[in-house]
XYZ file of C-alpha atoms in Angstrom:
679
model
C -74.311 -55.292 87.236
C -74.137 -55.429 91.022
C -70.544 -54.198 90.951
C -71.454 -51.364 88.587
C -74.305 -50.232 90.844
C -72.049 -50.243 93.876
C -69.490 -48.109 92.019
C -72.189 -45.581 91.036
C -73.339 -45.252 94.624
C -69.798 -44.731 95.851
C -69.201 -42.000 93.271
C -72.392 -40.173 94.332
C -71.260 -40.149 97.953
C -67.666 -39.186 97.262
C -68.144 -35.536 98.127
C -69.760 -36.200 101.494
C -67.967 -36.335 104.805
C -67.224 -39.856 106.100
C -69.432 -39.527 109.158
C -72.483 -38.294 107.268
C -72.060 -40.868 104.522
C -71.733 -43.727 106.993
C -74.893 -42.769 108.893
C -77.037 -42.755 105.733
C -79.536 -45.721 105.766
C -78.625 -46.833 102.279
C -74.944 -46.884 103.117
C -75.594 -48.843 106.295
C -77.495 -51.477 104.309
C -74.666 -51.748 101.799
C -72.184 -52.262 104.603
C -74.389 -55.020 106.035
C -74.468 -56.782 102.672
C -70.701 -56.525 102.346
C -70.120 -57.904 105.829
C -72.512 -60.797 105.135
C -70.711 -61.624 101.909
C -67.337 -61.560 103.649
C -68.581 -63.890 106.367
C -70.049 -66.249 103.757
C -66.791 -66.413 101.834
C -64.893 -66.929 105.057
C -67.161 -69.800 106.047
C -66.795 -71.355 102.612
C -63.047 -71.074 102.811
C -62.963 -72.685 106.218
C -65.061 -75.542 104.993
C -62.682 -76.035 102.102
C -59.644 -75.951 104.330
C -61.127 -78.381 106.846
C -61.426 -81.551 104.788
C -64.051 -84.134 105.690
C -63.631 -87.879 105.231
C -66.473 -89.764 103.538
C -67.050 -93.150 105.165
C -69.485 -96.014 104.760
C -71.974 -97.006 107.396
C -70.018 -100.185 108.144
C -66.820 -98.176 108.734
C -68.690 -95.930 111.153
C -70.026 -98.965 113.045
C -66.494 -100.431 113.264
C -65.099 -97.093 114.543
C -67.800 -97.014 117.227
C -66.910 -100.490 118.399
C -63.236 -99.481 118.654
C -64.143 -96.324 120.616
C -62.648 -93.936 118.042
C -65.689 -91.629 117.807
C -65.579 -88.456 119.934
C -68.982 -87.003 119.045
C -71.499 -86.891 116.226
C -75.090 -86.778 115.123
C -77.362 -88.707 112.820
C -80.633 -87.759 111.140
C -83.036 -89.928 109.165
C -83.448 -89.084 105.493
C -86.868 -89.823 104.056
C -85.522 -89.668 100.483
C -83.420 -92.858 100.967
C -86.264 -94.919 102.382
C -86.799 -96.594 105.741
C -83.658 -96.952 107.863
C -81.646 -94.481 105.766
C -79.523 -92.099 107.847
C -77.041 -89.260 107.386
C -74.227 -89.457 109.918
C -71.529 -86.908 110.736
C -69.028 -86.629 113.564
C -65.427 -86.313 114.697
C -62.674 -88.805 115.565
C -60.831 -88.722 118.858
C -57.599 -88.769 116.819
C -56.865 -88.836 113.117
C -56.944 -92.484 111.965
C -55.282 -94.058 108.962
C -58.342 -94.961 106.897
C -57.815 -97.221 103.924
C -59.411 -96.640 100.581
C -60.323 -93.680 98.496
C -63.110 -92.492 100.766
C -60.790 -90.692 103.143
C -57.974 -88.286 102.681
C -54.582 -88.809 104.145
C -52.905 -86.519 106.592
C -54.852 -86.127 109.798
C -58.561 -85.859 108.924
C -60.616 -85.453 112.106
C -64.192 -85.043 110.691
C -66.258 -87.560 108.725
C -69.641 -88.026 107.070
C -71.521 -91.167 106.163
C -74.821 -91.968 104.469
C -76.588 -95.333 104.166
C -79.132 -97.781 105.590
C -78.698 -99.001 109.122
C -79.860 -102.382 110.273
C -81.532 -102.797 113.614
C -78.366 -104.344 115.029
C -76.120 -101.483 113.725
C -78.575 -98.838 115.047
C -78.379 -100.335 118.531
C -74.564 -100.216 118.414
C -74.164 -96.559 117.326
C -77.203 -94.901 118.954
C -75.279 -94.210 122.155
C -72.348 -92.583 120.270
C -74.458 -90.273 118.060
C -77.212 -87.826 118.897
C -80.294 -88.426 116.796
C -81.879 -85.277 115.271
C -85.334 -84.733 113.845
C -85.600 -85.178 110.125
C -86.226 -82.035 108.023
C -88.841 -81.849 105.300
C -88.462 -80.485 101.797
C -90.380 -77.287 102.517
C -88.038 -76.131 105.268
C -84.984 -76.927 103.164
C -86.401 -75.007 100.223
C -87.223 -72.022 102.409
C -83.801 -72.056 104.002
C -82.089 -72.032 100.626
C -84.303 -69.394 98.973
C -84.563 -66.923 101.866
C -81.014 -65.486 101.561
C -81.447 -65.141 97.808
C -84.776 -63.338 98.169
C -83.305 -61.013 100.789
C -80.382 -60.020 98.581
C -82.603 -59.497 95.506
C -85.078 -57.349 97.471
C -82.288 -55.280 98.952
C -80.736 -54.605 95.556
C -84.137 -53.663 94.116
C -84.781 -51.215 96.961
C -81.414 -49.516 96.538
C -81.746 -49.341 92.755
C -85.245 -47.803 92.793
C -84.265 -45.218 95.427
C -81.312 -44.124 93.347
C -83.523 -43.712 90.280
C -86.009 -41.586 92.212
C -83.358 -39.230 93.538
C -81.446 -38.991 90.284
C -83.309 -35.946 89.115
C -83.074 -34.092 92.429
C -79.406 -34.465 93.238
C -77.623 -36.664 95.674
C -79.311 -36.997 99.040
C -81.861 -34.265 98.207
C -79.541 -31.440 99.304
C -81.214 -29.065 96.917
C -84.596 -29.335 98.565
C -85.798 -26.222 100.362
C -85.789 -26.171 104.176
C -88.662 -23.703 104.377
C -91.187 -24.622 107.076
C -94.862 -24.092 106.466
C -96.867 -22.826 109.420
C -100.192 -24.602 109.565
C -103.423 -22.752 110.129
C -104.475 -24.832 113.112
C -101.762 -23.202 115.224
C -102.438 -20.230 117.444
C -102.857 -17.275 115.167
C -100.941 -14.068 115.716
C -102.800 -10.960 114.622
C -102.109 -7.240 114.607
C -103.623 -7.029 118.103
C -100.614 -8.978 119.386
C -98.192 -6.461 117.876
C -97.735 -3.104 119.578
C -95.304 -0.229 119.509
C -94.948 -0.038 115.712
C -98.134 1.495 114.362
C -96.463 2.940 111.264
C -95.003 -0.425 110.323
C -98.381 -2.106 110.750
C -99.955 0.409 108.391
C -97.281 -0.348 105.799
C -97.930 -4.090 105.806
C -101.709 -3.808 106.186
C -101.946 -3.195 102.430
C -100.433 -6.622 101.820
C -103.135 -8.222 103.933
C -105.851 -6.328 102.083
C -104.422 -7.379 98.719
C -104.351 -11.051 99.707
C -107.948 -10.793 100.914
C -109.343 -8.685 98.041
C -106.884 -8.616 95.117
C -109.522 -7.322 92.682
C -109.809 -4.112 94.710
C -106.302 -3.135 93.592
C -106.197 -4.857 90.206
C -109.211 -3.083 88.724
C -107.423 0.263 88.859
C -104.074 -1.154 87.764
C -102.437 -1.371 91.168
C -99.705 -3.905 91.830
C -98.867 -5.227 95.224
C -95.214 -4.990 96.219
C -93.324 -8.167 95.435
C -91.151 -7.890 98.495
C -91.148 -6.126 101.839
C -87.906 -5.605 103.752
C -88.233 -5.097 107.500
C -85.333 -3.190 109.008
C -84.729 -2.536 112.667
C -82.611 -3.319 115.716
C -82.821 -6.784 117.285
C -85.873 -7.441 119.413
C -88.131 -4.789 117.881
C -90.689 -7.293 116.540
C -89.802 -7.876 112.882
C -90.508 -11.598 112.958
C -93.612 -11.081 115.084
C -95.004 -8.574 112.579
C -94.432 -11.036 109.722
C -96.343 -13.723 111.633
C -99.144 -11.216 112.218
C -99.373 -10.571 108.476
C -99.707 -14.301 107.860
C -102.348 -14.610 110.576
C -104.393 -11.703 109.282
C -104.219 -12.777 105.652
C -104.983 -16.445 106.468
C -102.722 -17.765 103.701
C -99.893 -20.335 103.723
C -96.838 -18.934 105.456
C -93.374 -20.308 104.735
C -90.512 -19.331 107.006
C -86.807 -19.900 106.454
C -83.591 -18.430 107.780
C -80.951 -16.906 105.553
C -78.361 -19.298 106.939
C -80.407 -22.289 105.677
C -79.261 -21.483 102.146
C -75.606 -21.737 103.097
C -74.028 -25.173 102.624
C -70.585 -26.577 102.125
C -71.615 -28.082 98.777
C -71.535 -26.082 95.576
C -74.899 -25.172 94.072
C -77.014 -26.275 97.028
C -78.051 -22.753 98.054
C -79.255 -21.816 94.562
C -81.144 -25.105 94.274
C -82.883 -24.466 97.589
C -83.934 -20.997 96.444
C -85.497 -22.431 93.291
C -87.250 -25.168 95.228
C -88.567 -22.635 97.755
C -90.179 -20.519 95.053
C -91.540 -23.642 93.386
C -93.292 -24.560 96.621
C -94.594 -21.001 96.879
C -96.111 -21.119 93.400
C -97.888 -24.380 94.205
C -99.463 -22.805 97.316
C -100.100 -19.332 95.873
C -101.214 -16.947 97.192
C -98.717 -17.308 100.017
C -96.082 -15.499 102.048
C -92.401 -16.439 102.266
C -90.534 -14.990 105.221
C -86.725 -14.956 105.083
C -85.241 -14.101 108.460
C -81.750 -12.596 108.664
C -81.481 -12.173 104.917
C -78.090 -10.481 105.289
C -76.578 -13.986 105.626
C -77.191 -14.578 101.914
C -77.865 -11.090 100.520
C -74.525 -9.397 101.221
C -72.861 -7.256 98.594
C -71.269 -9.202 95.757
C -67.559 -8.913 95.156
C -66.879 -7.471 98.595
C -63.972 -8.346 100.832
C -60.237 -8.381 100.666
C -59.984 -11.711 98.856
C -62.879 -11.251 96.491
C -66.384 -12.506 96.899
C -67.849 -15.796 98.039
C -68.791 -17.560 94.799
C -71.234 -19.972 96.400
C -73.052 -17.232 98.325
C -73.138 -15.043 95.242
C -74.667 -17.877 93.205
C -77.368 -18.191 95.839
C -77.986 -14.441 95.733
C -78.145 -14.476 91.922
C -80.737 -17.232 92.037
C -82.765 -15.213 94.557
C -82.589 -12.110 92.358
C -83.776 -14.020 89.291
C -86.618 -15.731 91.139
C -87.860 -12.466 92.646
C -87.878 -10.476 89.434
C -86.817 -12.527 86.456
C -88.477 -13.843 83.320
C -90.501 -16.278 85.371
C -93.002 -14.381 87.435
C -94.164 -15.410 90.851
C -97.668 -14.005 91.012
C -99.239 -14.524 94.385
C -95.902 -15.102 96.136
C -94.938 -12.224 98.434
C -91.477 -12.149 99.991
C -91.005 -10.659 103.462
C -87.452 -10.379 104.737
C -85.990 -9.105 107.978
C -82.534 -7.808 108.818
C -80.775 -5.512 111.256
C -77.918 -4.871 108.791
C -79.447 -3.151 105.752
C -76.121 -1.450 105.007
C -74.496 -4.718 103.903
C -77.239 -5.818 101.474
C -76.629 -5.842 97.741
C -78.078 -2.893 95.846
C -79.687 -5.189 93.248
C -81.721 -6.771 96.017
C -83.104 -3.460 97.243
C -84.286 -2.044 93.930
C -87.986 -1.720 93.068
C -89.358 -4.932 91.619
C -87.682 -7.046 94.245
C -87.978 -5.382 97.602
C -90.297 -2.557 96.695
C -90.969 -1.410 100.219
C -88.685 -0.936 103.193
C -90.415 -0.924 106.553
C -88.395 0.535 109.423
C -89.199 -0.890 112.849
C -87.290 1.219 115.345
C -87.113 1.116 119.117
C -90.493 2.052 120.579
C -91.170 5.472 122.025
C -92.971 6.194 125.303
C -96.434 5.364 123.978
C -95.100 2.333 122.141
C -93.464 0.950 125.266
C -96.707 1.442 127.175
C -98.713 -0.458 124.545
C -96.143 -3.270 124.469
C -96.243 -3.575 128.248
C -100.041 -3.815 128.156
C -99.887 -6.635 125.603
C -97.390 -8.708 127.582
C -99.001 -7.850 130.936
C -102.101 -9.859 129.982
C -100.246 -13.042 130.897
C -98.825 -11.656 134.170
C -100.700 -11.236 137.454
C -100.017 -7.579 138.207
C -101.014 -5.720 141.318
C -103.534 -2.929 140.940
C -100.896 -0.522 142.265
C -98.531 -1.173 139.339
C -98.546 1.755 136.918
C -97.295 0.608 133.520
C -96.981 4.194 132.325
C -94.289 4.844 134.946
C -92.501 1.657 133.889
C -92.656 2.789 130.260
C -91.186 6.194 131.190
C -88.340 4.559 133.119
C -87.359 2.216 130.293
C -86.003 4.368 127.433
C -84.030 2.380 124.888
C -85.813 -0.874 125.710
C -86.972 -2.971 122.766
C -90.111 -5.077 122.705
C -88.119 -8.161 123.637
C -86.540 -6.279 126.555
C -89.955 -5.231 127.856
C -91.294 -8.778 127.615
C -88.221 -9.973 129.480
C -88.754 -7.274 132.125
C -92.260 -8.537 132.925
C -91.066 -12.118 132.994
C -88.193 -11.264 135.335
C -90.595 -9.377 137.604
C -92.860 -12.443 137.756
C -89.907 -14.673 138.614
C -88.762 -12.293 141.368
C -92.266 -12.153 142.845
C -92.467 -15.950 142.824
C -89.059 -16.131 144.510
C -90.397 -13.994 147.366
C -93.534 -16.115 147.641
C -95.950 -13.441 146.367
C -99.148 -14.092 144.446
C -98.863 -11.040 142.191
C -96.235 -8.674 140.821
C -95.867 -5.370 142.671
C -94.045 -2.135 141.873
C -90.930 -3.164 143.795
C -90.514 -6.270 141.626
C -90.917 -4.190 138.475
C -88.184 -1.795 139.626
C -85.872 -4.623 140.602
C -86.383 -6.363 137.270
C -85.650 -3.130 135.374
C -82.469 -2.540 137.335
C -81.402 -6.134 136.842
C -81.772 -5.865 133.058
C -80.214 -2.393 132.765
C -77.346 -2.687 135.257
C -76.972 -6.371 136.080
C -77.855 -8.557 139.017
C -76.930 -7.615 142.572
C -73.796 -9.358 143.804
C -73.468 -9.525 147.540
C -69.703 -9.224 147.778
C -67.813 -8.886 151.037
C -65.881 -5.599 151.170
C -63.903 -4.164 154.036
C -64.631 -0.746 155.524
C -62.030 1.042 153.424
C -63.417 -0.274 150.122
C -66.956 0.564 151.178
C -65.924 4.088 152.067
C -64.232 4.610 148.684
C -67.253 3.273 146.779
C -69.669 5.327 148.903
C -67.854 8.621 148.288
C -67.390 7.743 144.600
C -71.110 7.237 144.066
C -72.000 10.184 146.298
C -69.799 12.373 144.087
C -71.710 11.282 140.967
C -75.089 11.810 142.624
C -74.346 15.254 144.119
C -72.917 16.645 140.879
C -75.808 15.291 138.787
C -78.432 16.579 141.223
C -76.886 20.065 141.155
C -76.451 20.437 137.380
C -79.606 18.606 136.244
C -82.257 20.683 134.479
C -85.054 18.213 135.207
C -84.418 16.015 132.152
C -82.211 13.409 133.825
C -82.880 13.294 137.599
C -81.129 10.873 139.928
C -83.232 7.732 140.375
C -81.206 5.649 142.814
C -77.732 5.420 144.340
C -76.333 2.149 145.646
C -73.038 0.683 146.772
C -74.242 -2.877 146.167
C -72.221 -4.397 143.309
C -74.130 -4.880 140.062
C -72.721 -6.432 136.927
C -69.077 -5.380 136.607
C -69.394 -2.354 138.879
C -68.992 -2.061 142.640
C -71.696 0.611 142.834
C -74.180 2.440 140.640
C -75.676 5.883 140.243
C -78.871 5.460 138.240
C -80.659 8.192 136.347
C -84.173 7.999 134.969
C -84.974 10.324 132.030
C -88.199 12.258 132.416
C -88.800 11.956 128.655
C -87.334 10.310 125.572
C -84.194 12.200 124.561
C -84.092 12.341 120.765
C -81.452 15.066 120.382
C -78.506 15.812 122.631
C -77.648 19.443 123.183
C -74.161 20.731 123.895
C -75.169 21.711 127.411
C -76.425 18.199 128.250
C -73.316 16.577 126.833
C -71.087 18.835 128.899
C -73.171 17.986 131.963
C -72.632 14.279 131.271
C -68.866 14.817 131.233
C -69.091 16.799 134.469
C -71.154 14.090 136.173
C -68.747 11.355 135.074
C -65.883 13.297 136.719
C -67.739 13.521 140.044
C -66.535 10.140 141.299
C -62.847 10.798 140.647
C -63.076 14.290 142.182
C -64.748 12.934 145.341
C -61.942 10.413 145.773
C -59.301 13.150 145.523
C -61.073 15.521 147.944
C -61.938 13.016 150.682
C -59.366 10.259 150.442
C -56.464 12.208 149.009
C -55.770 9.478 146.491
C -57.251 8.102 143.284
C -58.252 4.542 142.331
C -58.963 2.543 139.200
C -62.687 2.771 139.861
C -63.090 5.759 137.558
C -61.751 4.007 134.447
C -65.205 3.590 132.913
C -66.111 7.190 133.701
C -62.953 8.474 132.017
C -63.580 6.375 128.904
C -67.148 7.609 128.593
C -66.114 11.264 129.074
C -63.332 10.956 126.498
C -65.689 9.337 123.983
C -68.267 12.105 124.378
C -65.625 14.842 124.108
C -64.089 13.317 120.972
C -67.463 13.082 119.250
C -68.239 16.666 120.204
C -65.032 17.862 118.539
C -64.719 15.483 115.558
C -68.310 14.579 114.630
C -70.757 17.104 116.043
C -68.874 20.384 115.576
C -69.375 21.458 119.226
C -65.986 23.081 119.791
C -64.117 26.308 118.911
C -62.748 24.456 115.874
C -66.063 25.051 114.163
C -68.713 22.886 112.453
C -66.232 20.631 110.736
C -66.153 16.826 110.759
C -62.682 15.381 111.212
C -62.093 11.815 110.023
C -64.436 9.203 108.593
C -66.124 6.439 110.467
C -64.332 3.134 110.148
C -66.311 0.526 108.229
C -65.949 -3.218 108.332
C -63.097 -4.297 106.122
C -64.920 -7.318 104.735
C -67.623 -5.155 103.220
C -65.120 -3.857 100.718
C -65.574 -0.194 101.642
C -62.780 0.997 103.877
C -59.733 -0.834 105.175
C -58.627 1.842 107.635
C -59.975 5.078 109.084
C -59.554 7.967 106.702
C -57.691 10.689 108.611
C -58.441 13.589 106.326
C -56.680 16.208 108.440
C -53.094 17.229 109.126
C -50.943 16.450 112.132
C -51.321 20.041 113.326
C -55.114 19.607 113.274
C -54.741 16.350 115.192
C -52.844 18.218 117.896
C -55.569 20.853 118.047
C -58.222 18.095 118.363
C -56.334 16.517 121.256
C -55.981 19.891 122.922
C -59.715 20.644 122.605
C -60.645 17.232 124.028
C -58.282 17.722 126.959
C -59.617 21.215 127.590
C -63.224 19.972 127.617
C -62.536 17.201 130.115
C -60.272 19.256 132.384
C -62.774 22.093 132.431
C -65.583 19.827 133.571
C -63.248 18.168 136.056
C -62.652 21.534 137.675
C -66.372 22.306 137.542
C -67.171 19.074 139.402
C -64.489 19.937 141.974
C -66.042 23.333 142.613
C -69.490 21.776 143.068
C -68.311 19.128 145.537
C -66.220 21.589 147.539
C -69.263 23.824 147.816
C -71.497 20.870 148.791
C -68.953 19.107 151.004
C -71.367 18.639 153.911
C -73.984 17.080 151.600
C -71.282 14.824 150.134
C -70.288 13.540 153.574
C -73.890 13.029 154.687
C -74.814 11.134 151.512
C -71.742 8.895 151.780
C -72.483 8.136 155.432
C -76.102 7.320 154.567
C -74.925 4.974 151.801
C -72.606 3.179 154.220
C -75.553 2.753 156.603
C -78.397 1.879 154.198
C -76.463 0.759 151.046
C -79.200 2.060 148.717
C -80.923 5.443 148.560
C -83.532 6.856 146.205
C -83.280 10.065 144.228
C -85.655 11.834 146.600
C -83.204 11.231 149.444
C -80.377 12.878 147.502
C -82.616 15.870 146.833
C -83.566 16.146 150.529
C -79.919 16.060 151.622
C -79.114 18.943 149.277
C -82.162 21.026 150.235
C -82.643 20.240 153.916
C -79.383 18.703 155.063
C -81.149 15.522 156.191
C -83.222 12.577 154.941
C -86.942 13.088 155.657
C -88.573 10.426 153.493
C -88.688 6.836 154.718
C -86.052 4.459 153.383
C -87.498 1.252 151.997
C -85.368 -1.767 152.847
C -85.644 -4.738 150.528
C -85.858 -8.099 152.316
C -83.038 -10.499 151.437
C -83.653 -13.035 148.724
C -84.517 -16.525 149.954
C -82.107 -18.032 147.449
C -78.435 -18.193 148.460
C -76.017 -15.967 146.605
C -73.961 -17.440 143.854
C -71.032 -15.167 144.595
C -69.539 -17.412 147.276
C -67.891 -20.749 146.709
C -66.759 -23.169 149.385
C -67.628 -20.658 152.105
C -65.067 -18.072 150.951
C -66.170 -14.856 149.230
C -64.701 -13.831 145.922
C -62.296 -10.911 145.987
C -62.806 -7.774 143.984
C -60.377 -7.120 141.168
C -59.004 -3.874 139.912
C -60.818 -4.353 136.595
C -64.183 -3.555 138.171
C -65.431 0.011 138.203
C -66.717 1.840 141.207
C -69.918 2.939 139.596
C -72.182 3.442 136.612
C -73.301 6.876 135.538
C -74.737 8.628 132.515
C -78.038 8.600 130.661
C -76.905 5.609 128.669
C -76.986 3.663 131.904
C -80.769 3.729 131.712
C -80.604 1.642 128.550
C -80.279 -2.120 128.783
C -77.436 -2.350 126.345
C -73.953 -1.298 127.330
C -74.430 0.780 130.415
C -71.299 2.852 130.920
C -69.328 2.412 134.091
């Protein structure tokens, strides 16, 4: 039976990796038992190989007199009566013992048992060490303890296997959903800002969980599932926690990747177990974060679908809207890739409602800043509305990070509260990267200064008030050696043709300034050229802003593993492709010439701005405006004190050298966004 049980356990663990199987407690115990058995058999074998001679007491006494005993011990045995002893020991060399009591051929150990007289005891007491006699209780315990240990161990293993037999090996099918307890700090709708429309959508769920009869008496049915869609960092998970806090019901949270396992059928089993837990705690909420990990389209991809993931998705579909209802269990899921989800998952009856949580607008950013500013010591001079206006494209997570970075900067300078300068520095650090104090020679500084001055002069001349110049610097940030920063006066929802053309013109300002002043060109304008080409191509191919008319040329390339498109569909002829290239070239060259005309006309302002940048390193937008209007800087220039922390850009006392891969500057309205500022 023991052998059969061991074989069953080995077959259950056959599909596991060796490392995981070895670290399981049950397996460790089995290995201990096996090692103990091997040692016992080895000891028994050694005892059988090492033969022991059985002698009489008189023979032992004679051997002692002859000096043939090397060592030994004797212990009194109460069972034989008074003077009865058990003697064991070793000879100095193998003797030739007569009789049948000893074996021939070099026996070194012996045992003897018998009654010793007083005279014999005196003779052998110096040769043998006398031990204390053992009683029957200790002998019984010593013999039964190993047996009891083995029996208890086998019983423990056998009962554990019977308990887990119905749930699968090692309980892999058990759900990993975590239940948030009510004693934790509650998150309510007051803690969520910048998404008022989304809060109104989910507020009905809270009202239903509080007063279900209000909806049921007129035949209303609460949505079974709510899908939250939006870019990363917009507050999808936070809004789900707020729903749980407002409703005051059990809240289970799980990630979509928790359903994915290397073992077949585990994901589907976990889905079933998750809904079973939900039914036991109904009414409750189940939040599945990043559901696109398990809810992707079935049968997609070049090599067919993922059978295991599809089984998990099928189980989820059946549990959400199958024959078995789940009354009182509301599913909330979040994803930033709704385009890859299976259509069966999005139909009414499963995810009835889709809540879009987009990037916050101006008012939303202001409300988010006020929520996170409660934990930050802000100066009374800090205007959060200005910060909100200067942070277009920032998500809620970006704004929270901005306030945290500002607090860290203020602490680094030894301040007790966050001021406006720390807020600006934190915003620039997130949007453009951290300042890198890099040693440059005079020639490199001059090139960077004129490059950035070219961007700033062109943008200041062509701007219509929507995208004014905020700051110009020749201090390296991120991957750029300098930056020209613009701050939109409002959220730009639609781009006009005129603004797009102005962006191309501004991006050409750096290259044009290099040609006019230096008489040569550098690699610093590589990012500007890429951005201008991208804008021009979209204007011609996607937006219909060219003489070729309102026609879209080509289809957007989709991911090949979604099973939609393998390559870009070029639905136009080669002649049309040549016309597209010609229109793109004409757009860029036209704006290049326009930037040249502007800088030649404003040559004195270009030189003055570049000289001021070489002297002060950083200038504000008001200084650029004053140079163009008055030919001089009239406003005071605020100089930032150096950071008390040493720069990380130097190692072993030698500064790092600039490489040709770094751009001279960053320009464009996209540079105001934290993600992917063009260079």
